[in-house]
PDB file of C-alpha atoms in Angstrom:
ATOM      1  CA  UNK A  17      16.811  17.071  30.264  1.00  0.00           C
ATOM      2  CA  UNK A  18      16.648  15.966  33.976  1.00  0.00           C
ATOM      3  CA  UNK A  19      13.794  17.330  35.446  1.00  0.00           C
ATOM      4  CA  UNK A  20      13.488  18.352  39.213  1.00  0.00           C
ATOM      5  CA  UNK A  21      10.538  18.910  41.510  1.00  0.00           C
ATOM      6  CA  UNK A  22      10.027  20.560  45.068  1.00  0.00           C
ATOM      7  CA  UNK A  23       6.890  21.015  46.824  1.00  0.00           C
ATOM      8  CA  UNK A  24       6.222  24.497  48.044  1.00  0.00           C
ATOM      9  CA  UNK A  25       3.552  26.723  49.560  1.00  0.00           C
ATOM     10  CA  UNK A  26       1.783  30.135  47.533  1.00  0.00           C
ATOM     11  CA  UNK A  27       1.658  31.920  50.611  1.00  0.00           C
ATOM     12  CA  UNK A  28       0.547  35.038  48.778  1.00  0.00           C
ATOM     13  CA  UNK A  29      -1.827  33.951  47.155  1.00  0.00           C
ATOM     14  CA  UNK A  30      -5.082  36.317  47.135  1.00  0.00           C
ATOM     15  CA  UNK A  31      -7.747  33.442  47.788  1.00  0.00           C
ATOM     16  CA  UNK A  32      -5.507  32.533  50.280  1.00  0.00           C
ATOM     17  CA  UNK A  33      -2.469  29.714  50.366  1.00  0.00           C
ATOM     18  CA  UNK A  34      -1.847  27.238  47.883  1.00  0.00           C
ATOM     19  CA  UNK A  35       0.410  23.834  47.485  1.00  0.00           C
ATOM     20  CA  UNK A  36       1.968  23.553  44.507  1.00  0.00           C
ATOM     21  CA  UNK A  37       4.856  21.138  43.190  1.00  0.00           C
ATOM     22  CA  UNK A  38       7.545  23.404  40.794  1.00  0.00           C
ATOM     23  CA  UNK A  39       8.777  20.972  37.868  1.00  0.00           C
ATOM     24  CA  UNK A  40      12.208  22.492  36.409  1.00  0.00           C
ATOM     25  CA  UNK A  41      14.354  21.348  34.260  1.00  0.00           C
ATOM     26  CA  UNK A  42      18.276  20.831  35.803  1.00  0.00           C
ATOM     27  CA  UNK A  43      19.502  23.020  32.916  1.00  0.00           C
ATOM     28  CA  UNK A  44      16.959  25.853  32.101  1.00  0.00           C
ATOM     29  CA  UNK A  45      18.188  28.902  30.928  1.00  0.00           C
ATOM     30  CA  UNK A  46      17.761  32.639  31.410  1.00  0.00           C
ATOM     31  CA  UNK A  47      14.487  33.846  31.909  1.00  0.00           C
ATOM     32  CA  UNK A  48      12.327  30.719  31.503  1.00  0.00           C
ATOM     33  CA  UNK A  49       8.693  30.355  30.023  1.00  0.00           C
ATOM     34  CA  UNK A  50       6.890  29.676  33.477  1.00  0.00           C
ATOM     35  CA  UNK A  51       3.865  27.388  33.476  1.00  0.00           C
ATOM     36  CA  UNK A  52       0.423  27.272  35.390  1.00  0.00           C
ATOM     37  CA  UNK A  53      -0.394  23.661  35.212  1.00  0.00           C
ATOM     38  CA  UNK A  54      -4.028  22.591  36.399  1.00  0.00           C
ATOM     39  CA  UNK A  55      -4.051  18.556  36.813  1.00  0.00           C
ATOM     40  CA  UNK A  56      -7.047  16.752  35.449  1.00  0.00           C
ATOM     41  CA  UNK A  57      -8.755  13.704  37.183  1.00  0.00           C
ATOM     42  CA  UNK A  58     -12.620  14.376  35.806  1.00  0.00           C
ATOM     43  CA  UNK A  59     -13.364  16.807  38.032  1.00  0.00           C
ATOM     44  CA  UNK A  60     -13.393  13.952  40.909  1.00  0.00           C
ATOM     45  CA  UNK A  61      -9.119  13.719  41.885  1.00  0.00           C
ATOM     46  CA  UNK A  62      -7.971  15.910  44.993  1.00  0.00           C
ATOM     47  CA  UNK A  63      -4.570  13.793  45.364  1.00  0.00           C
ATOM     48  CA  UNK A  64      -2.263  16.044  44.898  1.00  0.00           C
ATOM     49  CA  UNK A  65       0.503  14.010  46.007  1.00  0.00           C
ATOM     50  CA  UNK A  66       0.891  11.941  42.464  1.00  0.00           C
ATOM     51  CA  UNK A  67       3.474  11.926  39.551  1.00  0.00           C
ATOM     52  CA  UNK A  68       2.509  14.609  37.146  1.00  0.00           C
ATOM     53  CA  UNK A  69       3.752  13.310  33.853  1.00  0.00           C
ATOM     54  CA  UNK A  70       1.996  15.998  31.475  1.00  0.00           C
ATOM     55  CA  UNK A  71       4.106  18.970  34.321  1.00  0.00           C
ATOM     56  CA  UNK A  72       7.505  17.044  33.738  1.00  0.00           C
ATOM     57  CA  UNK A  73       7.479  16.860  29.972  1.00  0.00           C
ATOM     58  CA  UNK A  74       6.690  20.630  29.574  1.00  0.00           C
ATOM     59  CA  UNK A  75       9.551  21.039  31.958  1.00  0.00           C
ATOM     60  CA  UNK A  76      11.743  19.195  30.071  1.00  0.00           C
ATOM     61  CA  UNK A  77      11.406  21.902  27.284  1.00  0.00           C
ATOM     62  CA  UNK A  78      12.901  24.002  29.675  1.00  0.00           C
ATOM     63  CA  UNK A  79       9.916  25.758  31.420  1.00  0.00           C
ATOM     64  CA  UNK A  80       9.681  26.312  35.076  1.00  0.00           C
ATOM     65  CA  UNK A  81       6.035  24.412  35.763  1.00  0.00           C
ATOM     66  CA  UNK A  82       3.615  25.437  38.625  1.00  0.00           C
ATOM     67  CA  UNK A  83       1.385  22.126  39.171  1.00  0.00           C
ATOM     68  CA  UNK A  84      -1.023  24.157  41.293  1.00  0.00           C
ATOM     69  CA  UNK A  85      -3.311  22.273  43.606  1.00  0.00           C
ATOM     70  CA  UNK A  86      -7.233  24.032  42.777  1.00  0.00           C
ATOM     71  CA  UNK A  87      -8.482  21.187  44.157  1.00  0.00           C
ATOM     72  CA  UNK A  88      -8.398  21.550  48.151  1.00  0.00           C
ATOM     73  CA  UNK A  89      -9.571  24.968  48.170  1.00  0.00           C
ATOM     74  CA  UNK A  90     -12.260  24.790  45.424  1.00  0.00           C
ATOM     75  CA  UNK A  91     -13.621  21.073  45.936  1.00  0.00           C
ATOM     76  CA  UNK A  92     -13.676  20.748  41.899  1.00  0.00           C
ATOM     77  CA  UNK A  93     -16.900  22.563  42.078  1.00  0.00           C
ATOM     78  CA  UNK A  94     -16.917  25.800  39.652  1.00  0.00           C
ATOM     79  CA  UNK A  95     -16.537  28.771  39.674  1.00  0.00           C
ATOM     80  CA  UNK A  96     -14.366  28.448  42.991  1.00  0.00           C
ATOM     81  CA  UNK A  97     -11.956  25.780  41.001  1.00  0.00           C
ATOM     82  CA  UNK A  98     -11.737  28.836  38.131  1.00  0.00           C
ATOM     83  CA  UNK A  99     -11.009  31.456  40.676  1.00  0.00           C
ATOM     84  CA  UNK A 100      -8.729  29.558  42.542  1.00  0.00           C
ATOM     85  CA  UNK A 101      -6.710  28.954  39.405  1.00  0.00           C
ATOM     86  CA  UNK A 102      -6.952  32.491  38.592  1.00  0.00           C
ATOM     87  CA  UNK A 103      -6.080  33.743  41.686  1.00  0.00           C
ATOM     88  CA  UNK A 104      -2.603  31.744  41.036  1.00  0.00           C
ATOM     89  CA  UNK A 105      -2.648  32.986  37.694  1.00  0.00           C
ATOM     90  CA  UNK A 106      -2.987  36.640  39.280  1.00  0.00           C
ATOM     91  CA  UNK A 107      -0.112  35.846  41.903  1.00  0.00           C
ATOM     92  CA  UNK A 108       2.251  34.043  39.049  1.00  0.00           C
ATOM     93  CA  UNK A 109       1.771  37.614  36.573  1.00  0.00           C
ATOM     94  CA  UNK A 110       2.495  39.541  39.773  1.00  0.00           C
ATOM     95  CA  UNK A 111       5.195  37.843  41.134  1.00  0.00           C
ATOM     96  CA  UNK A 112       7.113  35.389  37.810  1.00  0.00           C
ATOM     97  CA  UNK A 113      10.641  37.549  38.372  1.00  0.00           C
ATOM     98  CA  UNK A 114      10.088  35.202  41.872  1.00  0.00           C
ATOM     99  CA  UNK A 115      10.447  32.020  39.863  1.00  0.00           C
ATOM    100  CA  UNK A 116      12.183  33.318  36.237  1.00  0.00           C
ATOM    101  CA  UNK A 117      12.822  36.601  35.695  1.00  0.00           C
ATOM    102  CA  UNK A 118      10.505  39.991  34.676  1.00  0.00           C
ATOM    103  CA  UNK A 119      10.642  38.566  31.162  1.00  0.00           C
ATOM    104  CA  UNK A 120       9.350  35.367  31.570  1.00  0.00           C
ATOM    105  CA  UNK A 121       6.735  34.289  29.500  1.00  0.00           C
ATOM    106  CA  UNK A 122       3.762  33.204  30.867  1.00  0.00           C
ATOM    107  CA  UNK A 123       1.454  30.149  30.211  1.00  0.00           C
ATOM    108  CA  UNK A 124      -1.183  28.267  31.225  1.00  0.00           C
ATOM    109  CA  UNK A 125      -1.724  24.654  30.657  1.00  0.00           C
ATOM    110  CA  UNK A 126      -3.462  21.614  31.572  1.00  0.00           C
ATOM    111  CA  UNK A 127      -5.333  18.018  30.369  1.00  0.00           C
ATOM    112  CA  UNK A 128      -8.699  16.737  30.747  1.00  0.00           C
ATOM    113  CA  UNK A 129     -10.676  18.609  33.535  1.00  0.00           C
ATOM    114  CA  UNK A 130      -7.301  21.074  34.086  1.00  0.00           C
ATOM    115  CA  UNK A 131      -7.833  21.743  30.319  1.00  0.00           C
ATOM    116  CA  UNK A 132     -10.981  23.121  30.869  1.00  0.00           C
ATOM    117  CA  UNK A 133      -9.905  25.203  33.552  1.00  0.00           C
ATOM    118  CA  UNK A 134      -6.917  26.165  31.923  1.00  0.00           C
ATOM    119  CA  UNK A 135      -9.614  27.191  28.776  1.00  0.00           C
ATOM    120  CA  UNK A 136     -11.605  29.069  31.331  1.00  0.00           C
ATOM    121  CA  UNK A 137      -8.097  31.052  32.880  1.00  0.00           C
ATOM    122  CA  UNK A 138      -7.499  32.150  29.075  1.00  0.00           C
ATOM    123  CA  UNK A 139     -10.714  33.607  28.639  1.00  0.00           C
ATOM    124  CA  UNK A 140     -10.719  35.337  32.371  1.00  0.00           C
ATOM    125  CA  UNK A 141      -7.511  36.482  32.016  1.00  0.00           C
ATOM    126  CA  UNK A 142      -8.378  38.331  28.302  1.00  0.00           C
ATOM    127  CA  UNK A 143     -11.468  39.361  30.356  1.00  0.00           C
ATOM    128  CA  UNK A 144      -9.764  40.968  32.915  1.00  0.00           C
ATOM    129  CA  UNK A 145      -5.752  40.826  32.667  1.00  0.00           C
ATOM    130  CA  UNK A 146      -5.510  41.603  28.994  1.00  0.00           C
ATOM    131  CA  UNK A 147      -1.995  40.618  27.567  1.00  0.00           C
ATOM    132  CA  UNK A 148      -0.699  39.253  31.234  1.00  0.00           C
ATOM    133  CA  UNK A 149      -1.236  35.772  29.438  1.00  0.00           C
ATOM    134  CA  UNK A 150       1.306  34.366  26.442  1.00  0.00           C
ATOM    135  CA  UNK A 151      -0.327  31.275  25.608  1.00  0.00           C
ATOM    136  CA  UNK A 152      -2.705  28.138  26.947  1.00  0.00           C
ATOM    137  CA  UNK A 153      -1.612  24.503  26.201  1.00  0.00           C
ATOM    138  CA  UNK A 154      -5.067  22.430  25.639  1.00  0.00           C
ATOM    139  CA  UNK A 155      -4.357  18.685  26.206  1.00  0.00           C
ATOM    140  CA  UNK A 156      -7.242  16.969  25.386  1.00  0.00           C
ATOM    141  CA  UNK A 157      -9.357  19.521  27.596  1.00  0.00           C
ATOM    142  CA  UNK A 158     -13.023  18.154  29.013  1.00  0.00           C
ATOM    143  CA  UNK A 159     -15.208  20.920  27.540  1.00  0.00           C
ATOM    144  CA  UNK A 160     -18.288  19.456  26.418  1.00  0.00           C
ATOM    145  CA  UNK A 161     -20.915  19.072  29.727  1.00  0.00           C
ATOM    146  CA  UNK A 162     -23.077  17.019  27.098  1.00  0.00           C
ATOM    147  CA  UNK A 163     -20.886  14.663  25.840  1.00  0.00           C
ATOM    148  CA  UNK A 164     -22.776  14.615  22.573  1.00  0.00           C
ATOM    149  CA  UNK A 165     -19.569  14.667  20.026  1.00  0.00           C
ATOM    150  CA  UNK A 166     -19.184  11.056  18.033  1.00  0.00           C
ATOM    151  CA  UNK A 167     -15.316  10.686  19.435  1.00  0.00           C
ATOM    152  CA  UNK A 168     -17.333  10.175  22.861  1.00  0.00           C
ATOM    153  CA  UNK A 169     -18.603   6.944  22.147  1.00  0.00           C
ATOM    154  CA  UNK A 170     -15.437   5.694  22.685  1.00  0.00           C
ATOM    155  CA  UNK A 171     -15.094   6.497  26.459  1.00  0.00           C
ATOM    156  CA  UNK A 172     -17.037   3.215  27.394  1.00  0.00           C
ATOM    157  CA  UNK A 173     -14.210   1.404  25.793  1.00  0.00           C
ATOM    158  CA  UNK A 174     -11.256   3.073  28.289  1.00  0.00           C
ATOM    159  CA  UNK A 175     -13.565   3.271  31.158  1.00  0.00           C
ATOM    160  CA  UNK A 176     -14.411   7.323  31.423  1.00  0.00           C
ATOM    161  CA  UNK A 177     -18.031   7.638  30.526  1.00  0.00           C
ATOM    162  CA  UNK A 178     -19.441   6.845  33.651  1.00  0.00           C
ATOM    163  CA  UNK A 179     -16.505   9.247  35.402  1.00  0.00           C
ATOM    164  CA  UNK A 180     -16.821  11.805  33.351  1.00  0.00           C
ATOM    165  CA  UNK A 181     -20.593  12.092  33.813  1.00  0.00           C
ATOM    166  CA  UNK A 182     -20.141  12.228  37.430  1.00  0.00           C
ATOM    167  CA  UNK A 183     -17.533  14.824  37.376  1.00  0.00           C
ATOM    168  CA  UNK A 184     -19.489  16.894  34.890  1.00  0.00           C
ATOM    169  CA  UNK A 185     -22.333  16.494  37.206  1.00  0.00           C
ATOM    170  CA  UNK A 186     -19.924  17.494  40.187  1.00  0.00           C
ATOM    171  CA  UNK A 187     -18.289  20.280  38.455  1.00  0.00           C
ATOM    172  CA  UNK A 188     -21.330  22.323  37.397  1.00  0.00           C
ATOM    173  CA  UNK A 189     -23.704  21.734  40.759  1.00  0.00           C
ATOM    174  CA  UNK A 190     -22.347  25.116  42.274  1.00  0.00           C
ATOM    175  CA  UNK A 191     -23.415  27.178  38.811  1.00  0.00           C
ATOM    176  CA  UNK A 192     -24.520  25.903  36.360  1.00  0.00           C
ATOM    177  CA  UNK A 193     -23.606  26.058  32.906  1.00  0.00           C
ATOM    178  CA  UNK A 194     -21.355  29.416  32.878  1.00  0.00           C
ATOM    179  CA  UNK A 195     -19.567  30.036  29.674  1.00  0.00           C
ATOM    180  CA  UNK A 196     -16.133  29.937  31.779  1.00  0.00           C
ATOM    181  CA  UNK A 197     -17.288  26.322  32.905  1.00  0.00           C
ATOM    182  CA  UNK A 198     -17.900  24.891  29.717  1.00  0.00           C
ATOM    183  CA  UNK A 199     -15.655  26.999  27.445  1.00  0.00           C
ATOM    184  CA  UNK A 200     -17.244  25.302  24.236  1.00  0.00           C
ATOM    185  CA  UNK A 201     -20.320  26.659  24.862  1.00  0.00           C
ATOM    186  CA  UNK A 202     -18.727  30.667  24.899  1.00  0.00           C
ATOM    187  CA  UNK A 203     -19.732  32.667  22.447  1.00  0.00           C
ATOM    188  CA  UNK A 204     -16.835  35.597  22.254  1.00  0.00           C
ATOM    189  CA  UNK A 205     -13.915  33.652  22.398  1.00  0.00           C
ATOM    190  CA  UNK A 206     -11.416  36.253  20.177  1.00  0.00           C
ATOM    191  CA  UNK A 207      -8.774  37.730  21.943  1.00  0.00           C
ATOM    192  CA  UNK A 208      -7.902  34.641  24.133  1.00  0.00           C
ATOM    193  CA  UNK A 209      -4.173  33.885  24.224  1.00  0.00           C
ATOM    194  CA  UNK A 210      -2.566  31.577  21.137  1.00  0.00           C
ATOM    195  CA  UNK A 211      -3.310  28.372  21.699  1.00  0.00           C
ATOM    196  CA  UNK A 212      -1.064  24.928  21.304  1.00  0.00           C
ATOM    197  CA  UNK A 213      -3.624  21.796  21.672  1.00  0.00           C
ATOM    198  CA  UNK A 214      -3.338  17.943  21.968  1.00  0.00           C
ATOM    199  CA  UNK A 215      -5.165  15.243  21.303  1.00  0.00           C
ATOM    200  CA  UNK A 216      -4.732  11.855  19.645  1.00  0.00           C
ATOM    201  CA  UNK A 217      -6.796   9.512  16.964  1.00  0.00           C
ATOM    202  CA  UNK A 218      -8.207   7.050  19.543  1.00  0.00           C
ATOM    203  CA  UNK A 219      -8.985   9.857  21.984  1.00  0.00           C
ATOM    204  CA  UNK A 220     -12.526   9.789  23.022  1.00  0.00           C
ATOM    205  CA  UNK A 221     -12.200  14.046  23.359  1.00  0.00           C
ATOM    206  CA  UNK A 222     -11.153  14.111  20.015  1.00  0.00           C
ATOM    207  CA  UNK A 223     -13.841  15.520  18.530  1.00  0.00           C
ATOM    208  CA  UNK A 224     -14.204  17.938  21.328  1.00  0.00           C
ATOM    209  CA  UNK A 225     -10.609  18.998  21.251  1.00  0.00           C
ATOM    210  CA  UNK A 226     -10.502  19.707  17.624  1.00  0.00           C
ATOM    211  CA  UNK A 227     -13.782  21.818  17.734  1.00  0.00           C
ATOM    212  CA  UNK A 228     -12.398  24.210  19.798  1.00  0.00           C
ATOM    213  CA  UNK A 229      -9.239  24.895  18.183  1.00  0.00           C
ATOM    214  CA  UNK A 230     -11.684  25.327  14.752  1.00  0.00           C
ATOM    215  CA  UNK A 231     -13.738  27.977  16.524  1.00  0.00           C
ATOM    216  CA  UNK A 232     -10.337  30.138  17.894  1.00  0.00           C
ATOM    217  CA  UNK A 233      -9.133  29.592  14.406  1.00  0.00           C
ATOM    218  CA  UNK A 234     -12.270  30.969  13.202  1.00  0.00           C
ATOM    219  CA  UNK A 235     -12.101  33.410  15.747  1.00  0.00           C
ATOM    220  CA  UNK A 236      -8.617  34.631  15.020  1.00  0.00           C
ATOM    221  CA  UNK A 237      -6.701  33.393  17.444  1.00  0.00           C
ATOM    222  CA  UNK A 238      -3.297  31.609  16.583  1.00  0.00           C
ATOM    223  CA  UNK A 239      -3.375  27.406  16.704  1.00  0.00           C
ATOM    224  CA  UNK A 240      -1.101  25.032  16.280  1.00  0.00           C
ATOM    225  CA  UNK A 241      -3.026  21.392  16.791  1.00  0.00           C
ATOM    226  CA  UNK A 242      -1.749  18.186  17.413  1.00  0.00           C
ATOM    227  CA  UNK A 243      -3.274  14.569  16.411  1.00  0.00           C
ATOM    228  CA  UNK A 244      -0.899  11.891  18.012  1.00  0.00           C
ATOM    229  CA  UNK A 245      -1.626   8.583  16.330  1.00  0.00           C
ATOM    230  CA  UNK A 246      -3.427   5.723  17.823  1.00  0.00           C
ATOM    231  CA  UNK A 247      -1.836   3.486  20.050  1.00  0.00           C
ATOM    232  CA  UNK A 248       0.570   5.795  21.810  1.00  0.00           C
ATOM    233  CA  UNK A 249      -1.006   4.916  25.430  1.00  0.00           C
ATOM    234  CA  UNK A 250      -2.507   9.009  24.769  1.00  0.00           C
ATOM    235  CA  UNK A 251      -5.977   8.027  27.193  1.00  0.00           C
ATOM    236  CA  UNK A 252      -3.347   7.102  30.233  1.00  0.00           C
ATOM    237  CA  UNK A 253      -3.026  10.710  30.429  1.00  0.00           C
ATOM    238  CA  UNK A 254      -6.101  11.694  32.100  1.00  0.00           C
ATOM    239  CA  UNK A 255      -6.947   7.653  33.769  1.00  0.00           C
ATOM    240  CA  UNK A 256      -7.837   5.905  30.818  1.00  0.00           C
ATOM    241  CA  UNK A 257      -7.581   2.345  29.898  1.00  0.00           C
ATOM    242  CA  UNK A 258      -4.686   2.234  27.439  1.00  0.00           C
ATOM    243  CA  UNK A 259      -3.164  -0.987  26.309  1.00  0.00           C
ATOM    244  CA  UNK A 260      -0.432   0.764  24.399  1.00  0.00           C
ATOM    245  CA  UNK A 261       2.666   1.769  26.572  1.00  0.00           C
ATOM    246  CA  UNK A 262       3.108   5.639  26.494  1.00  0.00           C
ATOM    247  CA  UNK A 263       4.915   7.141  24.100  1.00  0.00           C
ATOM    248  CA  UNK A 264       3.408  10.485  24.011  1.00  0.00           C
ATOM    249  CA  UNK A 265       5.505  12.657  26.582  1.00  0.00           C
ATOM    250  CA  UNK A 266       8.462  13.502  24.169  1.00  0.00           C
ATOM    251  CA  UNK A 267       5.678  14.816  21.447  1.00  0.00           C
ATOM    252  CA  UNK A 268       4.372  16.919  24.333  1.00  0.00           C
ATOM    253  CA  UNK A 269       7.942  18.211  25.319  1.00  0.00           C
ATOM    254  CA  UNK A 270       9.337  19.197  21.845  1.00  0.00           C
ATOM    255  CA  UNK A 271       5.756  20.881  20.463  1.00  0.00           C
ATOM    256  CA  UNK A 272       5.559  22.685  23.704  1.00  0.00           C
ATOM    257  CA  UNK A 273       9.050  24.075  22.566  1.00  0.00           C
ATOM    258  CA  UNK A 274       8.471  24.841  19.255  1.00  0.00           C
ATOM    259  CA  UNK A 275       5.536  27.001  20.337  1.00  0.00           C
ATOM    260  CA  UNK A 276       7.615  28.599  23.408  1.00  0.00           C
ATOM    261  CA  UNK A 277       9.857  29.766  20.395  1.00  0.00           C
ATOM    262  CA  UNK A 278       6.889  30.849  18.095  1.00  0.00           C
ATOM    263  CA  UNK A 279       5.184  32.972  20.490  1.00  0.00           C
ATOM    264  CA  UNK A 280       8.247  34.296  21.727  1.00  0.00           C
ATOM    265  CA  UNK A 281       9.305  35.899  17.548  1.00  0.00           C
ATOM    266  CA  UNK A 282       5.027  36.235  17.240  1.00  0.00           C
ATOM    267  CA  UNK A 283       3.161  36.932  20.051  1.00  0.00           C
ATOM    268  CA  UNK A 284       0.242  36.551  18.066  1.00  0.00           C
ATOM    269  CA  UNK A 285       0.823  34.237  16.225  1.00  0.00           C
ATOM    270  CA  UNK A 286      -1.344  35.480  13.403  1.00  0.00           C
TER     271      UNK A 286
END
């Protein structure tokens, strides 16, 4: 599927306006699956003028994608980065007949540092919008502020350690260690939205990933996990050194719509 994009302003907005690029599919059909997307970049990117390759293939399983930009407003400093994504969240629930139609499902998603803040959405949104929110797509999310997993030692060898300390460090110096900042670390995490989550065998957030999805499984909330093999160019996602080409963005496409299809049969996906 051809996929199309057009930069636009959230003029309604409740923090107040947002950019945003709209990724959709030449083709979609009647009332599509509509997608927050949060960008990832450590905590550290603000260019919000770049390809989005992670927006395009879930638009190429036929959802209209929101790449929001949290960044300007927020400074990837938390919680303003959370509420700013919220806030778009709020407007999206409010206001998807705009983009789709009333039926629309409604995700969020993101990779890397926008996984985390996707993970934090999810948990505001059972917190406070309970039911507004269909699913979260986790690719490889940055969760862990202490980097202490064993799939971590491998961030040296793609170049991220150093980055990701310093956006870790960035991220939390306007609050500390909230459980919405570090989503990990939460300890009521039932009720969140079903889940669909990425990673790959040579991923230093591996370990990280996987933990999570363990603890909603545990938790009751509906999973379905992907492991990508090694060598599919998975770190060039979120900046890191790859010498594989990618390979990964069709695996993203057609599990994103399997799980479109599974939550729309079971919400729950109990």
């Amino acid at each position: 599927m051809t996929v199309e994009w057009k930069d636009m302003m959230l003029d309604k907005v409740a923090i107040g306006p947002v950019s945003a690029r709209i990724y959709q599919g030449a083709d979609y059909g009647k009332g599509p699956p509509i997608v927050l997307y949060l960008h990832g970049g450590a905590f550290l990117d603000s260019d919000k003028n770049v390809d989005r390759p992670v927006a395009m293939s879930l638009a190429k399983a036929g959802a209209i994608v929101v790449a929001a930009d949290y960044s300007s407003l927020s400074g990837n400093v938390f919680p303003k980065a959370l509420e700013v994504s919220f806030s778009v969240f709020t407007y999206l629930a409010n206001k998807r007949a705009g983009l789709g139609d009333r039926k629309s499902l409604l995700f969020v998603a993101g990779e890397e540092a926008g996984g985390n803040v996707a993970a934090g959405v999810a948990l505001k949104a059972r917190d406070q919008m309970p039911d507004a929110l269909d699913g979260q797509v986790l690719i490889s999310p940055l969760l862990d502020p202490f980097m202490g997993t064993s799939s971590i030692r491998k961030a040296d060898a793609i170049g991220m350690r150093q980055r990701w300390t310093e956006g870790w460090s960035h991220y939390l110096s306007g609050g500390g260690c909230h459980p919405y900042a570090a989503p990990c670390l939460c300890s009521r995490i039932s009720g969140v939205a079903p889940a669909l989550i990425f990673t790959a065998e040579d991923d230093p957030l591996h370990d990280e990933t996987i933990g999570y999805g363990a603890r909603l499984k545990q938790a009751g909330v509906g999973v379905r996990q992907h492991v990508l093999p090694a060598g599919t160019g998975w770190p060039s996602i979120y900046g890191g050194k790859s010498d594989g080409a990618p390979d990964w963005q069709e695996n993203v496409s057609r599990h994103f719509g399997s799980f479109i299809r599974d939550v729309s049969v079971q919400p729950q996906l109990h």
